Amino acid sequence: MTNEDNVARELLGEITTLLNRFPKVLEHRAAEIEATGKDPELASKLAKGADAMRDSGNLYITWARHFAALSEGSSDAADDEDESENFNI
């Protein structure tokens, strides 16, 4: 594995972590807003945004793994692993 391969895999790990954390942050903020009663519409939008980010995270991670494998010269870049487990879906 070359240094570039290591960078791609390292970035893939970072992307996975961030895409897992982001919806949780949105949900937390939505809960804070809802608890204060400040803006229920904003809280609802943030909660829906968290759901959308969680759902789409699977797709982005699948493609990122595919291209990381291609960059490593893998002829079988497709991965049958279900990414939804990473996002608590």
Coordinates of C-alpha atoms in Angstrom, one line a residue:
M1 CA 0.0 0.0 0.0
T2 CA 1.4 3.4 -1.0
N3 CA 1.3 6.6 1.0
E4 CA -1.5 7.8 -1.3
D5 CA -3.5 4.7 -0.5
N6 CA -3.0 5.4 3.2
V7 CA -4.2 8.9 2.8
A8 CA -7.3 7.8 0.9
R9 CA -8.1 5.2 3.7
E10 CA -7.4 7.8 6.4
L11 CA -9.7 10.3 4.8
L12 CA -12.4 7.7 4.3
G13 CA -12.3 7.0 8.1
E14 CA -12.6 10.8 8.8
I15 CA -15.5 11.1 6.3
T16 CA -17.3 8.2 7.9
T17 CA -16.8 9.7 11.4
L18 CA -18.0 13.1 10.3
L19 CA -21.0 11.8 8.4
N20 CA -22.0 9.8 11.5
R21 CA -21.6 12.7 13.9
F22 CA -23.3 15.4 11.8
P23 CA -26.9 14.1 12.1
K24 CA -26.4 13.7 15.8
V25 CA -25.3 17.3 16.2
L26 CA -28.4 18.5 14.2
E27 CA -30.7 16.4 16.3
H28 CA -29.1 17.7 19.5
R29 CA -29.5 21.3 18.3
A30 CA -33.1 20.6 17.2
A31 CA -33.8 19.2 20.7
E32 CA -32.3 22.3 22.3
I33 CA -34.4 24.6 20.2
E34 CA -37.5 22.6 20.9
A35 CA -36.9 22.5 24.6
T36 CA -36.7 26.3 24.8
G37 CA -39.8 26.7 22.6
K38 CA -37.9 29.3 20.5
D39 CA -38.6 28.1 17.0
P40 CA -40.5 24.8 16.5
E41 CA -40.4 25.2 12.7
L42 CA -36.6 25.4 12.8
A43 CA -36.4 22.5 15.2
S44 CA -38.5 20.4 12.8
K45 CA -36.3 21.4 9.8
L46 CA -33.2 20.4 11.7
A47 CA -34.6 17.1 12.7
K48 CA -35.6 16.4 9.1
G49 CA -32.2 17.5 7.9
A50 CA -30.6 15.1 10.4
D51 CA -32.7 12.2 8.9
A52 CA -31.8 13.2 5.4
M53 CA -28.1 13.4 6.2
R54 CA -28.2 10.0 8.0
D55 CA -29.9 8.4 5.0
S56 CA -27.6 9.9 2.4
G57 CA -24.5 9.2 4.4
N58 CA -24.8 5.6 3.4
L59 CA -24.6 6.5 -0.2
Y60 CA -21.6 8.8 0.1
I61 CA -19.6 6.3 2.2
T62 CA -20.4 3.5 -0.3
W63 CA -19.0 5.6 -3.2
A64 CA -16.0 6.8 -1.1
R65 CA -15.1 3.2 -0.4
H66 CA -15.5 2.3 -4.0
F67 CA -13.2 5.0 -5.2
A68 CA -10.7 4.4 -2.4
A69 CA -10.5 0.7 -3.5
L70 CA -10.1 1.8 -7.1
S71 CA -7.3 4.1 -6.1
E72 CA -5.5 1.2 -4.5
G73 CA -5.8 -0.8 -7.7
S74 CA -8.5 -3.1 -6.6
S75 CA -10.3 -4.7 -9.5
D76 CA -13.2 -5.6 -7.2
A77 CA -14.0 -2.1 -5.8
A78 CA -17.6 -3.0 -5.1
D79 CA -18.2 -3.7 -1.4
D80 CA -21.3 -5.6 -0.3
E81 CA -21.1 -4.4 3.2
D82 CA -24.2 -2.6 4.4
E83 CA -23.1 0.9 5.4
S84 CA -26.5 1.6 7.1
E85 CA -25.1 0.0 10.3
N86 CA -22.6 2.9 10.5
F87 CA -25.5 5.3 10.8
N88 CA -27.7 3.5 13.2
I89 CA -30.5 3.2 10.5

